[in-house]
Amino acid sequence: MELLVLPVVVLLASCALSLDNGLMRTPPMGWLAWERFRCNIDCATDPKNCISERLFMDMADRLAEDGWKELGYQYVNIDDCWAAKERDSQGQLVADPHRFPSGIKALAQYVHSKGLKLGIYADLGKFTCGGYPGTTLDEVDLDARTFASWGVDMLKLDGCYSNSSVKAVGYPLMSKALNATGRPIAFSCSWPAYEGGLPPQVNYTLLGEICNLWRNYADINDSWESVRGIINWYGEHQDVLQPAAGPGRWNDPDMLIIGNFGLSKEQSKTQMALWAILAAPLFMSNDLRTISRSDAYILQNKLLIKISQDPLGIQGRMILKGKNGIQVWMRVLSSSTMAFAFFSQRTDMPYHYTTSLAQLNVTAPKVFSAQDVYSGLALHGLEFDTKFTVTINPSGVVMLYVYPGEQLKLNRKPKAYPLLL
Ligand SMILES: *[C@@H]1O[C@H](CO)[C@@H](O)[C@H](O)[C@H]1NC(C)=O
Ligand SMILES: *[C@@H]1O[C@H](CO)[C@@H](O)[C@H](O)[C@H]1NC(C)=O
Ligand SMILES: *[C@@H]1O[C@H](CO)[C@@H](O)[C@H](O)[C@H]1NC(C)=O
Ligand SMILES: *[C@@H]1O[C@H](CO)[C@@H](O)[C@H](O)[C@H]1NC(C)=O
């Protein structure tokens, strides 16, 4: 037996309080500029890809017209480098007049006219990470009111150019300031990522009370190494992270980079599957104008999105970690259903992994059915101790949606799990 069975510590979310703005009862979905478009402000030579109102209007059009919105992808989010280098004469933040000639309020109206929501970015410090005007403690109220007056629906508050004591005061202050505007504005806090992401520096109870989501760990980059590092960090620290999540308060392992350049097809499927297991926000950072059909197909997988958006909002856990390079992740879902992701960090060849629900700690002695989330293949009449085999490609996943299946009343014995296509 080369598998190490990890203790299943807390499967049910604790009843901790969450930020009381009624928003994001399931993990938010949408699009965020940063990973793909960074701080590209060179509109003279790269007008289609620079940070400008055109980019966000293009993405809003794609979200609205290409089937994304109906699936739940509703936020269009600005990141750093949108602002002018100076505040205006009243001390207000203003958008760069060349790149956002219509202003953020007009952009919000445009996005709203498409049935979508607009997110914006600020930084609790002297400057943003990209060197644009930051939000000092004295400016928290003003900036919250400015964003509300523009009709913004979400704020990501970064933490460059400040220190721990400023953050400890400023993040709760901004949460209050957003509430005081009277406009429901979802609040994304980068705070824990600057404090190492773990107690005692990070208080997840407090975060759940003041933020809707928070970044715990390093920025994602366009590489498998980066995605793998994030998954492993989440697995390693799940006893701290998993109970922190719940409706209205989510751990954010950062953007989906599917559709860019760094991930293979298998790795793209892995990121999407693990982000759904982790109850993670699904903010794509890619170019929806040019995305391939096969990448869009992964991001638009309905069963996967249903798993991500499960109303119980319980974050999944790594339940097995084998010396063979296989991890098994599981998320408890509503209506006695559950999702498993069998994830291979092997680098040799497709791996045949044989298991049973009993070995996966599913204790109810019922008959279940399972559906492969990506291939659609189904396995009926799965009893507690029925052995089945999944074939996991290197750096890939097999993801199963498992549901009680007594009603199927199949007489035949289940076949071995078919090889994946
Ligand atoms: C502000 O907070 C109160 C109490 O926590 C809550 O009832 C209300 O909905 C919040 N308003 C907004 C706009 O977030
Ligand atoms: C943190 O930054 C604030 C504002 O710049 C400054 O007043 C304070 O002394 C700093 N605290 C520490 C511990 O460096
Ligand atoms: C964490 O925050 C909560 C809620 O604000 C508070 O009650 C608790 O004392 C804090 N825990 C620590 C260890 O500071
Ligand atoms: C992404 O790259 C940055 C800069 O090289 C690095 O600091 C960060 O740790 C990387 N992120 C991950 C998740 O590996």
Coordinates of C-alpha atoms and ligand atoms in Angstrom, one line a residue:
M1 CA 0.0 0.0 0.0
E2 CA 1.8 3.1 -1.1
L3 CA -0.9 5.5 -0.4
L4 CA -0.9 7.6 2.7
V5 CA -4.4 8.2 4.0
L6 CA -4.7 11.7 5.3
P7 CA -7.1 12.2 8.3
V8 CA -10.3 13.9 7.2
V9 CA -10.4 16.6 9.8
V10 CA -13.1 19.0 9.0
L11 CA -15.4 18.2 6.1
L12 CA -18.2 20.6 7.1
A13 CA -17.7 24.3 7.0
S14 CA -17.8 26.0 10.3
C15 CA -20.6 28.5 10.9
A16 CA -18.2 31.5 11.0
L17 CA -19.7 34.8 10.0
S18 CA -19.1 36.2 6.6
L19 CA -19.0 39.8 5.3
D20 CA -22.6 40.9 5.6
N21 CA -23.1 42.4 2.1
G22 CA -25.1 39.4 0.8
L23 CA -22.6 39.0 -2.2
M24 CA -20.8 36.0 -3.6
R25 CA -22.8 33.3 -1.8
T26 CA -21.1 31.0 -4.4
P27 CA -17.5 31.6 -5.7
P28 CA -17.5 34.6 -8.0
M29 CA -16.9 34.1 -11.8
G30 CA -15.7 36.5 -14.4
W31 CA -12.6 37.9 -16.0
L32 CA -9.6 39.8 -14.6
A33 CA -7.0 41.6 -16.7
W34 CA -3.8 41.1 -14.7
E35 CA -2.1 37.8 -15.6
R36 CA -2.7 38.1 -19.3
F37 CA -2.4 41.9 -19.9
R38 CA -0.3 43.0 -16.8
C39 CA 0.7 46.7 -16.9
N40 CA 0.8 47.0 -20.7
I41 CA 0.1 50.7 -21.2
D42 CA 1.6 51.0 -24.6
C43 CA -1.6 51.8 -26.6
A44 CA 0.4 53.5 -29.4
T45 CA 2.0 50.3 -30.5
D46 CA -0.3 47.7 -29.0
P47 CA -3.8 49.3 -29.1
K48 CA -5.8 46.0 -28.8
N49 CA -3.9 44.7 -25.8
C50 CA -3.1 47.7 -23.7
I51 CA -4.9 48.5 -20.4
S52 CA -7.7 50.7 -21.8
E53 CA -11.4 51.0 -21.9
R54 CA -11.4 49.3 -25.2
L55 CA -9.9 46.1 -23.7
F56 CA -12.6 45.9 -21.0
M57 CA -15.4 46.7 -23.5
D58 CA -14.1 44.0 -25.8
M59 CA -14.1 41.5 -22.9
A60 CA -17.6 42.5 -21.8
D61 CA -18.8 42.0 -25.4
R62 CA -17.2 38.5 -25.5
L63 CA -18.6 37.5 -22.0
A64 CA -22.1 38.7 -23.1
E65 CA -22.1 37.3 -26.6
D66 CA -20.1 34.0 -26.4
G67 CA -22.1 32.2 -23.8
W68 CA -19.9 33.0 -20.8
K69 CA -22.4 35.2 -19.0
E70 CA -25.2 32.5 -19.0
L71 CA -22.7 30.1 -17.4
G72 CA -22.1 32.6 -14.5
Y73 CA -19.0 34.5 -15.7
Q74 CA -20.4 38.0 -14.9
Y75 CA -17.5 40.2 -13.6
V76 CA -15.3 42.2 -15.9
N77 CA -12.4 43.3 -13.6
I78 CA -9.8 46.0 -14.0
D79 CA -6.5 45.4 -12.3
D80 CA -3.5 47.8 -11.8
C81 CA -2.4 50.6 -14.1
W82 CA -5.8 52.0 -15.0
A83 CA -5.4 55.3 -13.1
A84 CA -3.8 58.6 -14.0
K85 CA -0.4 59.1 -12.3
E86 CA -1.9 61.9 -10.2
R87 CA -5.1 62.3 -8.2
D88 CA -7.2 65.3 -9.4
S89 CA -7.4 68.7 -7.7
Q90 CA -10.0 67.3 -5.2
G91 CA -7.8 64.4 -4.3
Q92 CA -9.9 61.8 -6.2
L93 CA -8.5 59.0 -8.2
V94 CA -9.1 59.4 -11.9
A95 CA -8.7 57.1 -14.8
D96 CA -5.9 57.7 -17.3
P97 CA -7.5 60.2 -19.7
H98 CA -5.8 58.8 -22.8
R99 CA -6.5 55.1 -22.2
F100 CA -9.9 55.6 -20.5
P101 CA -11.2 58.8 -22.3
S102 CA -14.9 58.0 -21.3
G103 CA -14.0 57.4 -17.7
I104 CA -14.8 54.5 -15.3
K105 CA -18.4 55.6 -14.8
A106 CA -19.2 55.3 -18.5
L107 CA -17.3 52.0 -18.6
A108 CA -19.5 50.7 -15.7
Q109 CA -22.6 51.8 -17.5
Y110 CA -21.4 49.9 -20.6
V111 CA -20.7 46.8 -18.7
H112 CA -24.0 47.0 -16.9
S113 CA -25.8 47.4 -20.2
K114 CA -24.5 44.0 -21.1
G115 CA -25.9 42.4 -17.9
L116 CA -22.4 42.2 -16.3
K117 CA -20.6 43.7 -13.3
L118 CA -17.5 45.9 -13.2
G119 CA -14.6 45.4 -10.7
I120 CA -11.8 47.8 -10.0
Y121 CA -8.4 47.8 -8.3
A122 CA -6.7 49.9 -5.7
D123 CA -3.8 49.5 -3.4
L124 CA -3.6 50.1 0.4
G125 CA -0.3 52.0 0.4
K126 CA 1.5 55.0 -1.0
F127 CA 1.5 53.5 -4.5
T128 CA 0.0 50.6 -6.4
C129 CA 2.4 47.8 -7.2
G130 CA 2.7 49.3 -10.7
G131 CA 3.5 52.8 -9.3
Y132 CA 0.1 54.5 -9.7
P133 CA -1.5 56.4 -6.8
G134 CA -2.2 54.3 -3.8
T135 CA -4.8 54.6 -1.2
T136 CA -3.5 55.8 2.2
L137 CA -5.5 55.4 5.3
D138 CA -6.7 59.0 5.0
E139 CA -8.0 58.3 1.5
V140 CA -9.9 55.0 2.2
D141 CA -13.3 56.7 2.6
L142 CA -12.9 59.0 -0.3
D143 CA -11.9 56.2 -2.6
A144 CA -14.7 54.0 -1.5
R145 CA -17.2 56.8 -2.2
T146 CA -15.6 57.5 -5.6
F147 CA -15.9 53.8 -6.6
A148 CA -19.5 53.7 -5.5
S149 CA -20.3 56.9 -7.4
W150 CA -18.9 55.3 -10.5
G151 CA -21.2 52.3 -10.1
V152 CA -18.4 49.8 -9.4
D153 CA -19.4 46.3 -8.2
M154 CA -16.2 44.9 -6.8
L155 CA -12.9 46.2 -5.4
K156 CA -9.6 44.3 -5.3
L157 CA -7.4 46.0 -2.7
D158 CA -3.7 45.2 -3.1
G159 CA -1.0 45.7 -0.6
C160 CA 2.2 47.1 -2.2
Y161 CA 4.0 50.0 -0.6
S162 CA 2.6 49.6 2.9
N163 CA 3.4 47.7 6.0
S164 CA 1.6 45.2 8.4
S165 CA 0.3 47.8 10.7
V166 CA -1.2 49.9 7.9
K167 CA -2.8 46.8 6.5
A168 CA -4.2 45.7 9.9
V169 CA -6.0 49.0 10.2
G170 CA -6.7 49.7 6.5
Y171 CA -8.5 46.4 5.3
P172 CA -11.2 46.5 8.0
L173 CA -11.5 50.3 7.4
M174 CA -12.1 49.8 3.7
S175 CA -14.6 47.1 4.4
K176 CA -16.6 49.6 6.6
A177 CA -16.1 52.4 4.1
L178 CA -17.5 50.2 1.2
N179 CA -20.5 49.3 3.4
A180 CA -21.1 52.9 4.3
T181 CA -21.5 53.8 0.6
G182 CA -24.7 51.9 0.6
R183 CA -23.7 50.2 -2.7
P184 CA -23.1 46.5 -2.5
I185 CA -19.5 46.2 -3.5
A186 CA -17.7 42.9 -3.3
F187 CA -14.4 43.1 -1.5
S188 CA -11.3 41.2 -2.5
C189 CA -8.4 41.5 -0.1
S190 CA -4.8 40.8 -1.0
W191 CA -3.9 41.2 2.7
P192 CA -3.0 37.5 3.7
A193 CA -0.7 37.1 0.6
Y194 CA 1.5 39.8 2.1
E195 CA 1.6 38.2 5.5
G196 CA 2.6 34.7 4.4
G197 CA -1.0 33.4 4.2
L198 CA -0.9 31.5 7.6
P199 CA -1.7 32.1 11.3
P200 CA -0.6 33.7 13.5
Q201 CA 0.1 36.5 11.1
V202 CA -3.2 35.9 9.3
N203 CA -6.5 35.7 11.1
Y204 CA -9.0 33.9 8.8
T205 CA -11.9 34.5 11.1
L206 CA -11.4 38.2 10.8
L207 CA -10.9 38.0 7.0
G208 CA -14.2 36.2 6.7
E209 CA -15.9 39.0 8.5
I210 CA -14.5 41.8 6.3
C211 CA -13.7 40.4 2.9
N212 CA -15.6 38.3 0.3
L213 CA -12.4 36.7 -1.0
W214 CA -8.7 37.0 -0.3
R215 CA -5.5 36.0 -2.0
N216 CA -3.4 33.8 0.3
Y217 CA -0.4 33.1 -1.8
A218 CA 2.0 34.3 -4.6
D219 CA 0.7 35.7 -7.9
I220 CA 0.0 33.1 -10.5
N221 CA 2.2 33.2 -13.6
D222 CA 1.7 31.6 -17.1
S223 CA 3.4 28.3 -16.2
W224 CA 2.6 24.9 -15.0
E225 CA 5.2 25.3 -12.3
S226 CA 3.2 28.1 -10.9
V227 CA -0.2 26.3 -11.0
R228 CA 1.4 23.2 -9.4
G229 CA 3.0 25.2 -6.7
I230 CA -0.3 26.8 -5.8
I231 CA -2.1 23.5 -5.7
N232 CA 0.5 21.9 -3.5
W233 CA 0.6 24.9 -1.1
Y234 CA -3.2 24.7 -0.8
G235 CA -2.9 20.9 -0.1
E236 CA -0.2 21.4 2.5
H237 CA -2.1 24.1 4.4
Q238 CA -5.6 22.8 4.0
D239 CA -6.3 22.4 7.7
V240 CA -6.0 26.2 8.0
L241 CA -7.5 27.2 4.7
Q242 CA -10.4 24.9 4.1
P243 CA -12.5 25.9 7.2
A244 CA -12.0 29.5 6.3
A245 CA -14.1 29.3 3.2
G246 CA -17.8 29.4 2.9
P247 CA -20.7 31.3 1.3
G248 CA -19.6 34.9 1.0
R249 CA -15.9 34.3 2.0
W250 CA -13.5 32.5 -0.3
N251 CA -9.9 31.6 -0.5
D252 CA -8.5 32.8 -3.8
P253 CA -5.7 30.8 -5.4
D254 CA -5.6 33.4 -8.2
M255 CA -6.7 33.6 -11.8
L256 CA -7.4 30.9 -14.3
I257 CA -4.7 31.0 -16.9
I258 CA -6.4 28.5 -19.3
G259 CA -6.3 29.9 -22.8
N260 CA -2.8 31.4 -22.5
F261 CA 0.6 29.9 -23.3
G262 CA 2.0 28.1 -20.3
L263 CA -0.4 25.1 -19.8
S264 CA -0.9 22.0 -21.9
K265 CA -4.3 20.7 -22.4
E266 CA -4.0 18.2 -19.5
Q267 CA -2.7 21.0 -17.2
S268 CA -5.6 23.3 -18.2
K269 CA -8.0 20.6 -17.2
T270 CA -6.2 20.2 -14.0
Q271 CA -6.4 23.9 -13.1
M272 CA -10.1 24.0 -13.8
A273 CA -10.8 20.8 -11.8
L274 CA -8.8 21.8 -8.8
W275 CA -10.2 25.3 -8.7
A276 CA -13.7 23.8 -8.7
I277 CA -12.7 21.4 -5.9
L278 CA -11.2 24.4 -3.9
A279 CA -14.4 26.4 -4.3
A280 CA -12.1 29.0 -5.8
P281 CA -13.2 32.2 -7.5
L282 CA -13.1 31.6 -11.3
F283 CA -11.6 34.7 -12.8
M284 CA -10.2 34.0 -16.2
S285 CA -7.2 36.0 -17.3
N286 CA -7.0 35.3 -21.0
D287 CA -7.9 36.8 -24.3
L288 CA -11.6 35.9 -24.9
R289 CA -11.3 37.4 -28.4
T290 CA -8.9 34.7 -29.6
I291 CA -9.4 31.8 -27.2
S292 CA -9.4 28.4 -28.9
R293 CA -12.5 26.3 -28.9
S294 CA -10.8 23.6 -26.9
D295 CA -9.8 25.9 -24.1
A296 CA -13.2 27.6 -24.0
Y297 CA -14.7 24.1 -23.8
I298 CA -12.8 23.4 -20.6
L299 CA -13.8 26.8 -19.1
Q300 CA -17.4 26.3 -20.1
N301 CA -17.9 22.7 -18.8
K302 CA -21.4 22.8 -17.2
L303 CA -20.9 20.0 -14.8
L304 CA -17.6 21.5 -13.6
I305 CA -19.3 24.9 -13.1
K306 CA -22.1 23.2 -11.2
I307 CA -19.5 21.6 -8.9
S308 CA -17.7 25.0 -8.4
Q309 CA -21.0 26.7 -7.7
D310 CA -22.4 24.2 -5.2
P311 CA -24.7 26.1 -2.8
L312 CA -23.2 24.5 0.4
G313 CA -19.9 26.3 -0.5
I314 CA -17.7 23.8 1.3
Q315 CA -14.1 23.9 0.1
G316 CA -12.7 20.5 -0.9
R317 CA -9.6 18.8 0.5
M318 CA -6.8 16.6 -0.5
I319 CA -7.8 13.2 1.0
L320 CA -5.0 11.0 -0.3
K321 CA -1.4 11.7 -1.2
G322 CA 0.5 8.8 -2.7
K323 CA 4.2 8.3 -3.0
N324 CA 3.3 7.4 -6.6
G325 CA 2.7 11.0 -7.4
I326 CA -1.1 10.7 -7.3
Q327 CA -3.2 13.0 -5.2
V328 CA -6.9 12.5 -4.6
W329 CA -9.0 15.6 -3.9
M330 CA -12.6 15.5 -2.8
R331 CA -15.3 18.1 -2.4
V332 CA -18.5 17.5 -0.5
L333 CA -21.5 18.8 -2.4
S334 CA -25.2 19.3 -1.7
S335 CA -27.8 16.5 -2.0
S336 CA -25.4 13.7 -1.0
T337 CA -23.2 14.2 -4.0
M338 CA -19.5 14.8 -4.2
A339 CA -16.7 15.5 -6.6
F340 CA -13.3 13.7 -6.8
A341 CA -10.3 14.9 -8.7
F342 CA -7.5 12.3 -9.2
F343 CA -4.5 14.4 -10.0
S344 CA -1.2 13.0 -11.3
Q345 CA 2.1 14.8 -10.8
R346 CA 3.9 12.0 -12.6
T347 CA 5.9 12.7 -15.7
D348 CA 6.1 9.3 -17.3
M349 CA 2.9 7.9 -18.8
P350 CA -0.8 7.6 -18.1
Y351 CA -1.3 6.0 -14.8
H352 CA -3.9 3.3 -14.0
Y353 CA -5.3 4.1 -10.5
T354 CA -7.6 1.5 -9.0
T355 CA -9.7 2.4 -6.0
S356 CA -13.2 2.1 -4.5
L357 CA -15.5 4.4 -2.7
A358 CA -14.6 2.6 0.5
Q359 CA -11.0 3.4 0.0
L360 CA -12.0 7.0 -0.6
N361 CA -13.7 7.2 2.8
V362 CA -17.2 7.3 1.4
T363 CA -19.0 5.6 4.2
A364 CA -22.6 5.4 3.3
P365 CA -23.3 1.9 2.1
K366 CA -25.3 2.9 -0.9
V367 CA -25.2 2.4 -4.6
F368 CA -23.6 5.4 -6.4
S369 CA -23.1 6.4 -10.0
A370 CA -20.2 8.5 -11.2
Q371 CA -19.8 10.7 -14.2
D372 CA -16.4 11.7 -15.7
V373 CA -16.7 15.5 -15.8
Y374 CA -14.5 15.8 -18.9
S375 CA -15.2 12.8 -21.0
G376 CA -18.9 12.4 -20.0
L377 CA -18.4 8.7 -19.5
A378 CA -20.7 7.3 -16.8
L379 CA -20.2 4.4 -14.4
H380 CA -23.5 3.1 -12.9
G381 CA -24.1 0.8 -9.9
L382 CA -21.0 1.6 -8.0
E383 CA -21.2 -0.1 -4.7
F384 CA -19.3 0.8 -1.6
D385 CA -16.5 -1.7 -2.3
T386 CA -16.7 -1.9 -6.1
K387 CA -13.2 -1.5 -7.5
F388 CA -12.8 0.9 -10.4
T389 CA -9.9 2.2 -12.3
V390 CA -9.2 5.7 -13.6
T391 CA -6.4 6.5 -16.1
I392 CA -4.7 9.8 -15.2
N393 CA -2.4 11.4 -17.7
P394 CA 0.9 13.1 -16.6
S395 CA 0.1 16.5 -15.0
G396 CA -3.6 15.7 -15.7
V397 CA -6.7 14.9 -13.8
V398 CA -9.7 12.6 -13.9
M399 CA -12.6 14.3 -12.3
L400 CA -15.6 12.4 -11.2
Y401 CA -19.0 13.7 -10.1
V402 CA -20.5 11.0 -7.8
Y403 CA -24.1 10.9 -6.9
P404 CA -26.4 8.4 -5.1
G405 CA -27.7 6.1 -7.7
E406 CA -30.1 3.6 -6.1
Q407 CA -32.9 4.6 -8.5
L408 CA -31.0 3.3 -11.5
K409 CA -31.6 -0.3 -10.5
L410 CA -29.1 -1.8 -12.8
N411 CA -28.8 -5.5 -12.8
R412 CA -25.5 -5.7 -14.5
K413 CA -22.3 -5.6 -12.6
P414 CA -20.3 -2.5 -13.3
K415 CA -17.6 -2.9 -15.9
A416 CA -14.1 -1.7 -15.2
Y417 CA -13.8 2.0 -15.8
P418 CA -13.2 2.5 -19.5
L419 CA -10.0 4.1 -20.5
L420 CA -10.3 7.8 -21.2
L421 CA -10.3 9.1 -24.7
Ligands
LIG1 C1 -23.7 47.0 5.6 O1 -23.7 46.1 6.7 C2 -24.9 45.8 7.3 C3 -24.8 45.2 8.6 O2 -23.6 44.4 8.7 C4 -25.7 45.0 6.3 O3 -27.0 44.7 6.8 C5 -25.9 45.8 5.0 O4 -26.5 45.0 4.0 C6 -24.5 46.3 4.5 N1 -24.7 47.1 3.3 C7 -24.0 47.1 2.2 C8 -24.3 48.0 1.1 O5 -23.0 46.3 2.1
LIG2 C1 4.1 51.7 8.7 O1 3.8 52.7 7.7 C2 3.2 53.9 8.4 C3 2.7 54.8 7.2 O2 3.8 55.0 6.3 C4 4.2 54.5 9.3 O3 3.7 55.6 9.9 C5 4.6 53.5 10.4 O4 5.6 54.0 11.2 C6 5.0 52.2 9.7 N1 5.2 51.2 10.7 C7 6.2 50.3 10.8 C8 6.2 49.3 11.9 O5 7.1 50.4 10.0
LIG3 C1 -9.3 36.8 15.0 O1 -10.4 37.7 14.7 C2 -11.6 37.4 15.4 C3 -12.7 38.2 14.8 O2 -12.4 39.5 14.7 C4 -11.3 37.7 16.9 O3 -12.5 37.4 17.6 C5 -10.2 36.8 17.4 O4 -9.8 37.2 18.7 C6 -9.0 37.0 16.5 N1 -8.0 36.0 16.8 C7 -6.8 36.3 17.2 C8 -5.9 35.1 17.5 O5 -6.3 37.4 17.2
LIG4 C1 5.3 34.1 -10.2 O1 6.5 34.9 -10.5 C2 6.8 35.8 -9.5 C3 8.0 36.7 -10.1 O2 8.9 35.9 -10.7 C4 7.2 35.0 -8.3 O3 7.6 35.9 -7.2 C5 6.0 34.2 -7.8 O4 6.4 33.4 -6.7 C6 5.6 33.3 -9.0 N1 4.3 32.6 -8.5 C7 4.2 31.3 -8.3 C8 2.9 30.9 -7.8 O5 5.1 30.5 -8.5

